[in-house]
Coordinates of C-alpha atoms and ligand atoms in Angstrom, one line a residue:
X1 CA 5.2 -3.0 3.8
X2 CA 6.7 -2.0 0.5
X3 CA 5.0 -3.0 -2.7
X4 CA 6.4 -3.6 -6.1
X5 CA 4.7 -3.6 -9.6
X6 CA 6.2 -3.8 -13.0
X7 CA 5.1 -4.1 -16.5
X8 CA 6.6 -4.6 -20.0
X9 CA 3.8 -4.1 -22.7
X10 CA 2.9 -2.9 -26.1
X11 CA 0.7 -0.2 -24.5
X12 CA 1.5 2.5 -22.0
X13 CA 1.9 0.9 -18.6
X14 CA 1.6 3.9 -16.1
X15 CA -2.2 3.4 -15.5
X16 CA -1.6 -0.3 -14.9
X17 CA 1.2 0.4 -12.5
X18 CA -0.9 2.9 -10.6
X19 CA -3.8 0.6 -10.3
X20 CA -1.4 -2.2 -9.0
X21 CA -0.1 0.3 -6.3
X22 CA -3.6 1.2 -5.3
X23 CA -4.4 -2.5 -4.8
X24 CA -1.2 -2.8 -2.7
X25 CA -2.1 0.1 -0.4
X26 CA -3.3 -2.3 2.1
X27 CA 0.2 -3.4 2.9
X28 CA 1.0 -0.1 4.5
X29 CA 3.3 2.6 3.1
X30 CA 4.5 6.2 3.5
X31 CA 5.4 7.2 -0.2
X32 CA 5.1 6.0 -3.7
X33 CA 6.9 6.4 -7.1
X34 CA 6.8 5.2 -10.7
X35 CA 9.4 5.1 -13.4
X36 CA 9.4 4.4 -17.0
X37 CA 11.6 4.1 -20.1
X38 CA 9.9 6.5 -22.5
X39 CA 9.4 6.2 -26.3
X40 CA 12.1 8.9 -26.6
X41 CA 14.5 6.3 -24.9
X42 CA 15.1 8.2 -21.6
X43 CA 14.4 7.0 -18.0
X44 CA 12.1 9.2 -16.1
X45 CA 10.3 9.1 -12.7
X46 CA 7.7 10.7 -10.6
X47 CA 7.6 10.2 -6.8
X48 CA 5.5 11.7 -4.0
X49 CA 5.2 11.5 -0.1
X50 CA 1.9 10.2 1.2
X51 CA -0.7 8.1 -0.5
X52 CA -0.9 6.9 -4.2
X53 CA -3.5 9.5 -4.7
X54 CA -0.7 12.1 -4.2
X55 CA 1.4 10.4 -6.9
X56 CA -1.6 10.4 -9.2
X57 CA -2.1 14.0 -8.7
X58 CA 1.4 14.9 -9.5
X59 CA 1.3 12.7 -12.7
X60 CA -1.8 14.6 -13.7
X61 CA 0.2 17.7 -13.5
X62 CA 3.4 16.4 -15.0
X63 CA 2.4 13.2 -16.9
X64 CA 5.1 10.5 -17.9
X65 CA 4.4 7.3 -19.8
X66 CA 6.2 4.3 -21.5
X67 CA 5.8 0.7 -22.4
X68 CA 8.4 -0.5 -19.8
X69 CA 7.9 0.6 -16.2
X70 CA 8.4 -0.1 -12.4
X71 CA 6.4 1.3 -9.5
X72 CA 6.7 1.1 -5.7
X73 CA 5.1 1.9 -2.4
X74 CA 7.6 2.4 0.3
X75 CA 7.4 1.7 4.0
X76 CA 10.4 3.4 5.5
X77 CA 13.2 1.3 7.1
X78 CA 16.4 3.5 6.2
X79 CA 15.7 7.2 5.9
X80 CA 12.7 9.0 6.8
X81 CA 9.6 9.2 4.5
X82 CA 10.7 11.8 1.9
X83 CA 10.6 12.2 -1.8
X84 CA 14.4 11.8 -2.1
X85 CA 14.0 8.4 -0.3
X86 CA 11.0 7.1 -2.2
X87 CA 11.6 4.5 -5.0
X88 CA 12.4 4.1 -7.9
X89 CA 16.1 4.9 -7.2
X90 CA 18.3 5.7 -10.1
X91 CA 22.0 5.4 -10.9
X92 CA 22.5 8.2 -13.3
X93 CA 20.3 8.1 -16.3
X94 CA 20.9 4.3 -17.0
X95 CA 19.5 2.2 -14.0
X96 CA 16.0 2.5 -12.4
X97 CA 15.3 0.1 -9.5
X98 CA 12.6 -0.7 -6.9
X99 CA 13.4 -2.9 -3.9
X100 CA 11.6 -4.5 -1.1
X101 CA 13.7 -5.9 1.8
X102 CA 16.8 -4.8 3.7
X103 CA 20.4 -4.8 2.5
X104 CA 22.4 -5.4 5.7
X105 CA 25.9 -4.5 4.1
X106 CA 24.6 -1.2 2.7
X107 CA 27.0 0.9 4.8
X108 CA 30.2 -0.9 3.4
X109 CA 28.8 -0.9 0.0
X110 CA 28.0 2.8 0.1
X111 CA 31.4 3.7 1.2
X112 CA 33.1 1.7 -1.5
X113 CA 30.7 3.2 -4.1
X114 CA 31.3 6.7 -3.0
X115 CA 35.1 5.9 -3.3
X116 CA 34.4 5.1 -6.9
X117 CA 32.8 8.4 -7.4
X118 CA 29.1 7.6 -7.1
X119 CA 26.9 10.3 -5.5
X120 CA 24.1 9.3 -3.4
X121 CA 20.7 11.1 -3.5
X122 CA 18.9 9.2 -0.7
X123 CA 19.5 7.7 2.7
X124 CA 18.1 4.4 1.8
X125 CA 20.0 1.0 1.8
X126 CA 18.3 0.5 -1.7
X127 CA 20.4 3.0 -3.7
X128 CA 23.5 1.0 -3.4
X129 CA 22.0 -1.7 -5.5
X130 CA 21.3 0.8 -8.5
X131 CA 24.9 1.9 -8.4
X132 CA 26.3 -1.6 -8.1
X133 CA 24.4 -2.7 -11.1
X134 CA 25.5 0.4 -12.9
X135 CA 29.2 -0.6 -12.3
X136 CA 28.7 -4.0 -14.0
X137 CA 26.7 -2.5 -17.0
X138 CA 29.5 -0.1 -17.6
X139 CA 31.6 -3.1 -18.3
X140 CA 29.5 -3.8 -21.2
X141 CA 27.5 -6.8 -20.0
X142 CA 23.8 -7.3 -20.3
X143 CA 21.3 -6.0 -17.7
X144 CA 20.7 -9.7 -16.7
X145 CA 24.4 -10.3 -16.0
X146 CA 24.7 -6.9 -14.3
X147 CA 22.0 -7.8 -11.9
X148 CA 23.4 -11.3 -11.3
X149 CA 26.8 -9.9 -10.6
X150 CA 25.5 -7.2 -8.4
X151 CA 23.4 -9.6 -6.2
X152 CA 26.4 -11.6 -5.3
X153 CA 27.7 -8.6 -3.3
X154 CA 24.3 -8.2 -1.4
X155 CA 23.7 -9.4 1.9
X156 CA 20.3 -9.4 3.2
X157 CA 16.7 -9.8 1.8
X158 CA 15.5 -8.3 -1.4
X159 CA 12.9 -8.6 -4.0
X160 CA 13.9 -6.1 -6.8
X161 CA 13.0 -5.0 -10.3
X162 CA 15.2 -3.2 -12.7
X163 CA 15.0 -1.2 -15.9
X164 CA 17.3 0.5 -18.1
X165 CA 17.2 2.5 -21.4
X166 CA 20.1 0.2 -22.4
X167 CA 17.4 -2.5 -23.0
X168 CA 14.1 -0.8 -23.4
X169 CA 12.1 -4.0 -23.8
X170 CA 13.5 -5.8 -20.8
X171 CA 12.5 -6.0 -17.1
X172 CA 15.0 -7.7 -14.8
X173 CA 13.8 -9.0 -11.4
X174 CA 15.6 -10.8 -8.5
X175 CA 14.3 -12.5 -5.3
X176 CA 16.0 -13.4 -2.1
X177 CA 13.8 -13.6 1.0
X178 CA 11.1 -11.2 -0.2
X179 CA 8.2 -12.4 -2.2
X180 CA 7.9 -11.7 -5.9
X181 CA 5.5 -13.0 -8.5
X182 CA 5.5 -12.9 -12.3
X183 CA 2.1 -12.3 -14.0
X184 CA 1.7 -13.6 -17.5
X185 CA -0.3 -11.7 -20.1
X186 CA -0.9 -11.9 -23.8
X187 CA 1.9 -10.1 -25.5
X188 CA 2.8 -8.3 -22.2
X189 CA 4.1 -9.4 -18.9
X190 CA 4.0 -8.1 -15.3
X191 CA 5.7 -8.5 -11.9
X192 CA 4.4 -7.7 -8.4
X193 CA 5.0 -8.2 -4.8
X194 CA 1.7 -10.1 -4.5
X195 CA -0.9 -11.3 -7.0
X196 CA -3.4 -8.6 -5.6
X197 CA -1.5 -6.1 -7.7
X198 CA -1.9 -7.9 -10.9
X199 CA -5.4 -9.4 -10.7
X200 CA -6.9 -6.8 -13.1
X201 CA -4.5 -7.8 -15.8
X202 CA -3.9 -11.5 -15.4
X203 CA -4.8 -14.7 -13.5
X204 CA -1.8 -16.6 -14.5
X205 CA 1.2 -16.4 -12.2
X206 CA 4.8 -17.7 -11.7
X207 CA 6.2 -17.7 -8.1
X208 CA 9.8 -17.1 -8.1
X209 CA 12.0 -19.2 -5.6
X210 CA 14.7 -17.6 -3.4
X211 CA 17.8 -17.0 -5.4
X212 CA 15.9 -16.7 -8.7
X213 CA 16.6 -14.0 -11.2
X214 CA 14.4 -13.5 -14.3
X215 CA 14.6 -11.6 -17.6
X216 CA 11.1 -10.6 -18.7
X217 CA 10.2 -9.2 -22.2
X218 CA 6.7 -8.9 -23.7
X219 CA 7.0 -12.4 -25.2
X220 CA 9.4 -14.3 -23.1
X221 CA 10.3 -15.1 -19.6
X222 CA 13.8 -16.6 -18.6
X223 CA 14.4 -17.6 -15.1
X224 CA 17.7 -18.5 -13.7
X225 CA 18.2 -20.0 -10.1
X226 CA 20.8 -19.2 -7.5
X227 CA 23.6 -21.0 -9.5
X228 CA 22.7 -19.1 -12.7
X229 CA 21.2 -22.3 -14.2
X230 CA 18.1 -21.8 -16.4
X231 CA 15.0 -23.0 -14.7
X232 CA 11.4 -23.6 -15.3
X233 CA 8.9 -22.6 -12.6
X234 CA 5.4 -23.7 -12.7
X235 CA 2.6 -21.5 -14.1
X236 CA -0.2 -21.3 -11.7
X237 CA -3.9 -20.3 -12.5
X238 CA -5.3 -18.2 -9.6
X239 CA -8.9 -18.2 -8.8
X240 CA -8.6 -15.2 -6.4
X241 CA -11.3 -12.8 -7.3
X242 CA -10.8 -9.1 -7.8
X243 CA -14.0 -8.4 -6.0
X244 CA -12.6 -9.6 -2.6
X245 CA -10.4 -6.6 -2.6
X246 CA -13.3 -4.2 -3.2
X247 CA -15.1 -2.4 -0.4
X248 CA -18.7 -3.1 -1.5
X249 CA -21.2 -1.4 0.8
X250 CA -18.8 -1.2 3.7
X251 CA -17.0 1.9 4.9
X252 CA -13.8 0.1 5.8
X253 CA -12.2 -3.2 5.0
X254 CA -11.9 -3.9 8.5
X255 CA -15.7 -3.8 9.1
X256 CA -16.2 -5.7 5.9
X257 CA -13.8 -8.4 7.1
X258 CA -15.3 -8.6 10.6
X259 CA -18.6 -9.3 9.0
X260 CA -17.2 -11.9 6.6
X261 CA -16.3 -14.1 9.6
X262 CA -19.3 -16.4 9.4
X263 CA -18.4 -17.3 5.9
X264 CA -14.6 -17.5 6.3
X265 CA -15.2 -19.8 9.4
X266 CA -17.6 -21.9 7.2
X267 CA -15.1 -21.9 4.4
X268 CA -12.3 -23.1 6.9
X269 CA -14.6 -26.0 8.1
X270 CA -16.1 -26.9 4.7
X271 CA -15.0 -30.4 3.4
X272 CA -12.9 -30.9 6.6
X273 CA -15.4 -32.4 8.9
X274 CA -16.8 -35.9 8.4
X275 CA -19.9 -37.1 10.4
X276 CA -18.0 -37.4 13.8
X277 CA -14.4 -36.6 13.1
X278 CA -12.0 -34.4 11.2
X279 CA -10.6 -35.5 8.0
X280 CA -6.8 -35.9 8.0
X281 CA -6.6 -35.2 4.3
X282 CA -6.9 -31.5 5.2
X283 CA -3.2 -31.4 6.0
X284 CA -2.4 -32.0 2.4
X285 CA -0.4 -35.4 2.9
X286 CA -1.7 -38.9 2.7
X287 CA -0.2 -40.0 6.0
X288 CA -1.2 -37.2 8.2
X289 CA -2.4 -39.2 11.1
X290 CA 0.6 -41.5 11.2
X291 CA 2.9 -38.5 11.2
X292 CA 0.7 -36.8 14.0
X293 CA 0.7 -40.1 16.0
X294 CA 4.5 -39.7 16.5
X295 CA 4.5 -36.2 17.8
X296 CA 5.7 -35.9 21.3
X297 CA 6.0 -32.0 21.5
X298 CA 4.7 -29.0 19.6
X299 CA 6.5 -25.7 18.9
X300 CA 4.3 -23.0 17.6
X301 CA 6.0 -19.9 16.0
X302 CA 4.3 -16.7 14.7
X303 CA 4.2 -12.9 15.0
X304 CA 1.5 -10.3 15.9
X305 CA -2.0 -11.5 15.9
X306 CA -1.0 -15.0 14.5
X307 CA 1.0 -15.3 17.8
X308 CA -2.2 -14.7 19.8
X309 CA -3.9 -17.5 17.9
X310 CA -0.9 -19.7 18.8
X311 CA -1.3 -18.9 22.5
X312 CA -4.9 -20.0 22.4
X313 CA -3.9 -23.0 20.6
X314 CA -1.5 -24.1 23.4
X315 CA -4.4 -24.0 26.0
X316 CA -6.5 -26.2 23.7
X317 CA -3.8 -28.6 22.7
X318 CA -2.5 -29.2 26.2
X319 CA -6.1 -29.4 27.7
X320 CA -7.0 -32.2 25.3
X321 CA -3.9 -34.2 24.4
X322 CA -0.8 -35.2 26.5
X323 CA 1.4 -33.3 24.0
X324 CA 3.5 -30.3 25.6
X325 CA 3.2 -27.2 23.5
X326 CA 5.4 -24.2 23.4
X327 CA 4.5 -20.9 21.7
X328 CA 6.9 -18.0 20.9
X329 CA 7.2 -15.0 18.7
X330 CA 9.3 -15.9 15.8
X331 CA 11.7 -12.9 16.0
X332 CA 12.9 -14.2 19.4
X333 CA 12.9 -17.8 18.6
X334 CA 15.1 -17.4 15.5
X335 CA 18.0 -15.9 17.6
X336 CA 17.9 -18.3 20.5
X337 CA 19.6 -21.6 21.1
X338 CA 17.2 -24.4 21.8
X339 CA 18.1 -27.7 23.2
X340 CA 17.3 -30.6 20.8
X341 CA 13.8 -31.8 21.1
X342 CA 12.3 -35.1 20.6
X343 CA 9.8 -35.7 17.8
X344 CA 8.7 -32.2 17.6
X345 CA 6.0 -30.8 15.2
X346 CA 6.9 -27.3 14.2
X347 CA 4.0 -25.2 13.5
X348 CA 4.1 -21.7 12.0
X349 CA 0.9 -19.5 11.8
X350 CA 0.7 -16.7 9.4
X351 CA -2.0 -14.9 7.5
X352 CA 0.4 -13.9 4.7
X353 CA 2.8 -16.7 4.7
X354 CA 5.5 -14.1 4.0
X355 CA 6.5 -12.7 7.5
X356 CA 10.3 -12.5 7.5
X357 CA 10.8 -13.6 11.1
X358 CA 8.5 -16.6 10.7
X359 CA 10.1 -17.8 7.6
X360 CA 13.5 -17.3 9.1
X361 CA 12.4 -19.5 12.2
X362 CA 11.1 -22.2 9.7
X363 CA 14.4 -22.0 7.9
X364 CA 16.4 -22.4 11.1
X365 CA 14.6 -25.5 12.1
X366 CA 14.8 -27.1 8.6
X367 CA 18.6 -26.4 8.5
X368 CA 19.1 -28.0 11.9
X369 CA 16.8 -31.0 11.2
X370 CA 15.2 -30.1 14.5
X371 CA 11.7 -31.2 13.7
X372 CA 9.8 -34.2 13.0
X373 CA 7.6 -32.3 10.6
X374 CA 6.8 -28.8 9.8
X375 CA 3.3 -27.6 9.4
X376 CA 2.0 -24.1 8.6
X377 CA -1.6 -22.7 9.3
X378 CA -1.7 -20.1 6.6
X379 CA -4.2 -18.0 4.5
X380 CA -2.3 -17.8 1.2
X381 CA -1.9 -21.0 -0.8
X382 CA 1.2 -20.0 -2.8
X383 CA 3.0 -18.2 -0.2
X384 CA 6.6 -19.0 0.9
X385 CA 5.6 -20.6 4.2
X386 CA 3.1 -22.9 2.5
X387 CA 5.6 -24.0 -0.1
X388 CA 8.5 -24.4 2.5
X389 CA 6.6 -26.5 5.0
X390 CA 6.0 -30.3 5.0
X391 CA 2.2 -29.8 5.6
X392 CA -0.2 -27.0 5.3
X393 CA -3.5 -26.4 6.9
X394 CA -5.1 -23.5 4.8
X395 CA -7.3 -21.0 6.4
X396 CA -10.0 -20.0 4.0
X397 CA -10.4 -16.5 5.0
X398 CA -10.0 -15.0 1.5
X399 CA -7.8 -11.9 1.0
X400 CA -7.5 -9.8 4.1
X401 CA -7.0 -6.1 3.3
X402 CA -7.3 -4.2 6.5
X403 CA -3.9 -4.1 8.2
X404 CA -5.5 -5.0 11.6
X405 CA -6.1 -8.8 11.1
X406 CA -9.6 -10.0 12.0
X407 CA -11.0 -12.8 9.9
X408 CA -7.6 -14.2 9.4
X409 CA -7.3 -14.6 13.2
X410 CA -10.7 -16.3 13.8
X411 CA -9.9 -18.8 10.9
X412 CA -6.5 -19.5 12.4
X413 CA -8.4 -20.4 15.7
X414 CA -10.6 -22.6 13.8
X415 CA -7.6 -24.3 12.1
X416 CA -6.1 -24.8 15.5
X417 CA -9.2 -26.6 16.7
X418 CA -9.0 -28.7 13.6
X419 CA -5.4 -29.5 14.3
X420 CA -6.2 -30.3 18.0
X421 CA -9.0 -32.7 17.0
X422 CA -6.6 -34.4 14.5
X423 CA -4.0 -34.8 17.1
X424 CA -6.7 -36.3 19.4
X425 CA -7.7 -38.7 16.6
X426 CA -4.1 -39.7 15.9
X427 CA -3.5 -40.3 19.6
X428 CA -6.7 -42.5 20.0
X429 CA -8.7 -40.0 22.0
X430 CA -12.2 -40.8 23.4
X431 CA -14.4 -40.9 20.1
X432 CA -17.4 -39.5 21.9
X433 CA -15.2 -36.5 22.9
X434 CA -14.0 -36.0 19.3
X435 CA -17.5 -36.2 18.1
X436 CA -18.8 -33.6 20.6
X437 CA -16.1 -31.2 19.4
X438 CA -16.9 -31.7 15.8
X439 CA -20.5 -31.0 16.6
X440 CA -19.6 -27.8 18.5
X441 CA -17.6 -26.6 15.5
X442 CA -20.5 -26.7 13.3
X443 CA -22.3 -24.3 15.5
X444 CA -19.7 -21.6 15.2
X445 CA -20.8 -19.8 12.1
X446 CA -24.3 -19.1 13.6
X447 CA -22.9 -18.1 17.0
X448 CA -20.7 -15.6 15.2
X449 CA -23.8 -14.2 13.4
X450 CA -25.4 -13.7 16.7
X451 CA -22.6 -11.8 18.1
X452 CA -22.4 -9.5 15.1
X453 CA -26.1 -8.5 15.9
X454 CA -24.6 -6.7 19.0
X455 CA -22.8 -4.2 16.6
X456 CA -25.2 -1.2 17.3
X457 CA -24.7 -1.8 21.1
X458 CA -20.9 -2.0 20.6
X459 CA -21.0 1.2 18.6
X460 CA -22.7 3.1 21.4
X461 CA -20.3 1.7 24.0
X462 CA -17.3 2.8 21.9
X463 CA -18.2 6.4 22.5
X464 CA -17.2 6.2 26.1
X465 CA -13.5 5.3 24.9
X466 CA -12.6 8.1 22.7
X467 CA -11.5 10.6 25.3
X468 CA -9.4 7.8 27.0
X469 CA -5.6 7.6 26.7
X470 CA -5.3 4.0 28.1
X471 CA -7.2 0.9 28.5
X472 CA -6.8 -2.6 30.3
X473 CA -8.0 -5.8 29.0
X474 CA -8.6 -8.7 31.2
X475 CA -9.1 -12.4 30.7
X476 CA -8.3 -15.7 32.2
X477 CA -7.3 -19.1 30.8
X478 CA -7.6 -19.4 27.0
X479 CA -9.4 -16.0 27.2
X480 CA -6.2 -14.4 28.3
X481 CA -4.6 -14.4 24.7
X482 CA -8.1 -13.1 23.5
X483 CA -7.7 -10.1 25.9
X484 CA -4.1 -9.7 24.4
X485 CA -5.6 -9.6 20.8
X486 CA -8.3 -7.0 22.1
X487 CA -5.7 -4.8 23.5
X488 CA -3.5 -5.1 20.3
X489 CA -6.5 -4.2 18.0
X490 CA -7.4 -1.2 20.1
X491 CA -3.8 0.3 20.1
X492 CA -3.2 -0.7 16.4
X493 CA -6.0 1.3 15.0
X494 CA -7.3 3.8 17.7
X495 CA -3.8 4.6 19.0
X496 CA -5.1 4.3 22.5
X497 CA -2.5 2.6 24.8
X498 CA -3.9 -0.6 25.7
X499 CA -2.5 -3.5 27.8
X500 CA -3.8 -7.1 28.5
X501 CA -3.4 -8.8 31.8
X502 CA -4.4 -12.3 33.0
X503 CA -7.0 -11.2 35.5
X504 CA -5.3 -13.0 38.4
X505 CA -2.3 -10.8 37.9
X506 CA -4.1 -7.6 38.6
X507 CA -3.1 -7.3 42.1
X508 CA 0.5 -7.9 41.3
X509 CA 0.8 -4.4 39.8
X510 CA -1.8 -3.0 37.2
X511 CA -4.2 -2.5 40.0
X512 CA -2.1 0.6 40.9
X513 CA -3.3 2.1 37.6
X514 CA -7.0 1.6 38.1
X515 CA -9.0 4.8 38.5
X516 CA -12.1 6.4 36.7
X517 CA -9.9 7.3 33.7
X518 CA -9.0 3.7 33.1
X519 CA -11.6 1.7 31.1
X520 CA -11.2 -2.1 31.8
X521 CA -12.4 -4.4 29.2
X522 CA -13.2 -8.0 30.2
X523 CA -14.3 -11.3 28.6
X524 CA -16.3 -13.4 30.7
X525 CA -17.7 -16.5 29.1
X526 CA -19.3 -19.2 31.3
X527 CA -16.0 -21.3 31.8
X528 CA -14.3 -23.0 34.7
X529 CA -12.6 -19.8 35.7
X530 CA -15.7 -17.4 35.7
X531 CA -16.0 -17.3 39.5
X532 CA -12.3 -16.4 39.9
X533 CA -12.8 -13.7 37.3
X534 CA -15.8 -12.3 39.1
X535 CA -13.6 -11.7 42.3
X536 CA -11.2 -9.9 40.0
X537 CA -13.9 -7.7 38.8
X538 CA -14.7 -6.9 42.3
X539 CA -11.1 -5.8 43.0
X540 CA -11.4 -3.3 40.2
X541 CA -14.8 -1.9 41.1
X542 CA -13.9 -1.3 44.7
X543 CA -11.1 1.0 43.4
X544 CA -13.4 3.0 41.3
X545 CA -12.5 1.5 37.8
X546 CA -14.9 1.6 35.0
X547 CA -15.6 -2.0 33.7
X548 CA -16.8 -3.2 30.5
X549 CA -17.8 -6.8 30.5
X550 CA -18.8 -9.1 27.6
X551 CA -20.4 -11.7 29.6
X552 CA -22.2 -15.0 29.0
X553 CA -25.9 -14.6 29.5
X554 CA -25.7 -17.3 32.2
X555 CA -22.8 -15.8 34.0
X556 CA -25.1 -13.7 36.3
X557 CA -23.0 -10.5 36.1
X558 CA -25.4 -7.6 36.7
X559 CA -24.9 -4.1 35.3
X560 CA -24.4 -1.4 38.0
X561 CA -22.6 1.8 38.5
X562 CA -19.4 1.7 36.5
X563 CA -20.1 -1.8 35.5
X564 CA -21.4 -2.1 31.9
X565 CA -22.4 -5.5 30.8
X566 CA -23.0 -6.7 27.3
X567 CA -24.7 -10.1 27.1
X568 CA -23.3 -12.7 24.8
X569 CA -24.8 -15.9 23.7
X570 CA -24.0 -19.0 25.6
X571 CA -21.1 -20.9 23.9
X572 CA -19.5 -24.2 24.3
X573 CA -16.2 -23.5 26.4
X574 CA -13.9 -24.6 23.7
X575 CA -15.4 -22.1 21.2
X576 CA -15.4 -19.1 23.6
X577 CA -12.2 -17.6 22.4
X578 CA -13.3 -17.5 18.9
X579 CA -16.8 -16.0 19.6
X580 CA -15.4 -13.5 22.2
X581 CA -12.9 -12.3 19.7
X582 CA -15.7 -10.5 17.6
X583 CA -17.0 -7.9 20.2
X584 CA -13.5 -6.9 20.8
X585 CA -12.8 -6.4 17.1
X586 CA -16.0 -4.3 16.8
X587 CA -15.2 -2.2 19.8
X588 CA -11.8 -1.2 18.5
X589 CA -13.2 -0.6 15.0
X590 CA -15.9 1.8 16.3
X591 CA -13.5 3.6 18.6
X592 CA -11.1 4.1 15.9
X593 CA -13.8 5.4 13.4
X594 CA -15.0 7.8 16.1
X595 CA -11.4 9.1 16.7
X596 CA -11.1 9.6 12.9
X597 CA -8.1 7.5 12.4
X598 CA -7.0 5.6 9.2
X599 CA -8.8 2.3 10.2
X600 CA -7.6 0.1 7.3
X601 CA -4.0 1.5 7.2
X602 CA -3.0 2.6 10.6
X603 CA 0.0 4.8 10.8
X604 CA 3.5 3.2 10.8
X605 CA 2.1 -0.3 10.4
X606 CA 2.2 -2.8 7.5
X607 CA -0.1 -5.7 6.6
X608 CA 2.7 -8.0 5.6
X609 CA 6.2 -7.5 7.3
X610 CA 8.6 -9.0 4.8
X611 CA 11.6 -7.4 6.4
X612 CA 13.2 -8.2 9.7
Ligands
LIG701 C1 1.8 -7.5 10.7 C2 0.4 -7.2 10.5 C3 -0.4 -8.1 11.7 C4 0.0 -9.6 11.5 C5 1.5 -9.7 11.6 C6 1.9 -11.1 11.2 O1 2.3 -6.9 12.0 O2 0.1 -5.8 10.7 O3 -1.7 -7.9 11.5 O4 -0.7 -10.2 12.6 O5 2.2 -8.8 10.6 O6 1.5 -11.4 10.1 P1 1.2 -12.9 9.4 O7 1.0 -12.5 7.8 O8 2.5 -13.6 9.6 O9 0.1 -13.4 10.1

């Protein structure tokens, strides 16, 4: 999704801005641009469709530079990817602006501004903001006041950064609904839509709150809240390393992140397991067990891959506690009336902690006082979800750059296991059972290592998929969401249409699609439903379908014509969803590489979806 970088410094800033944009590429985008106020005192920009590299090429031919600048990667929402729609947008020669988010009342504003004589150069919702600000600055107020006045007329979500030759030493930013962080340098300051963009220049950050507007100069930062009152926001030192956003020896971030899973899972378990139980302190509050003891219902909300983690979580929680658990995609939940619930724990799951729909669902439940407590399972410590929730269970996956989520997903599953065990402890479950689960969790990193060793075999298997247009993924029980995640991974990065079905549903429709052109991928650990699954596989084989089965070595599924079996290590039943995710990630990855797609930045998708 769109990325923002800005800088005010004593040195030329274009190089810093471009490096920031490059580091935001993982978010997904279709065009890029940069604008500066030059030493000559004029506002100039350069924009290009495509990658940041295309913008850099353009700048090589026609360089611009200055000590105050803003830059942007755009992911189209209003208007096709085209140079005229790329940010920064200008109002005449006096206002330059970059924006993330969506302005919902842009049609009315555009009409009003056109009636006032403003000419529009783009199809975007963003351009109205630039002209609105211009109206106020023409009245002779400061840029800060102009931005404050303009934002009162905007409905929707935004993070924006504004520059003007009127004030060649000042960067103005505002935040409502979309993330924005200020980076503090020495005699220079920066802004970005996430800290990744700014790690080469600083490790000290201020996270703006919703409604904040800030005036940033080289030496000073003034922040004003939604009521225009001056406020002080804490400065946070980040220990995020720059290296985690580097590829190292890997060809793609996705492969690197798949192979990082033993470490990210270890990190998520570290300091959280005592001898035979889970430490309640991991929820970041001192009375975690008391709070969990009161829980009578759980509602899990998430989007995309994180939603699939939630679906697995429901199987686990309901299998091991008496607490009913619902799971829903946040974009649906936020617009639906729900009957009042009793003592509900409201759990959001998110890699980024900034997904607009998930945040909106959390806001809704908080506004209605509909939950006993809110808890987020999240990978970004300073994200909006973490800050807005009562409790946070952090996944320790480290920065995830590939758009297709891998290590964030498996660490979310680990976090859900930890939460489930904590709920069991809070509800007084059998101690031996808890101890067994804790012992099993400790085996997880080694089991993942074993599955990663299957990589060469999976790479060979992938060759059989590259000519296919469709694929079916089957699973049963808590492995059904894993089949869903496998199908999502394949379609996201290889563009092969893939669907997941609970294997028992085959005969109610999808069996009609089965022929030799339809590969059917199945996960078959040695669980209670294995024998049922085997019958489902026979239904497919007898109709000429080509089966690819990742099967427990003790499952006794024997390879035959049209039945390819890849043997998996034997795993404790509760860990199967985590371990069986790995081969499906590798399969999608290799298919995509063989097809030559942009694995880390698949077309039309964004890493962090900060607009609705
Ligand atoms: C986007 C990403 C997915 C991710 C989803 C939810 O669609 O491409 O990989 O699963 O957003 O993101 P979150 O950060 O909330 O987990």
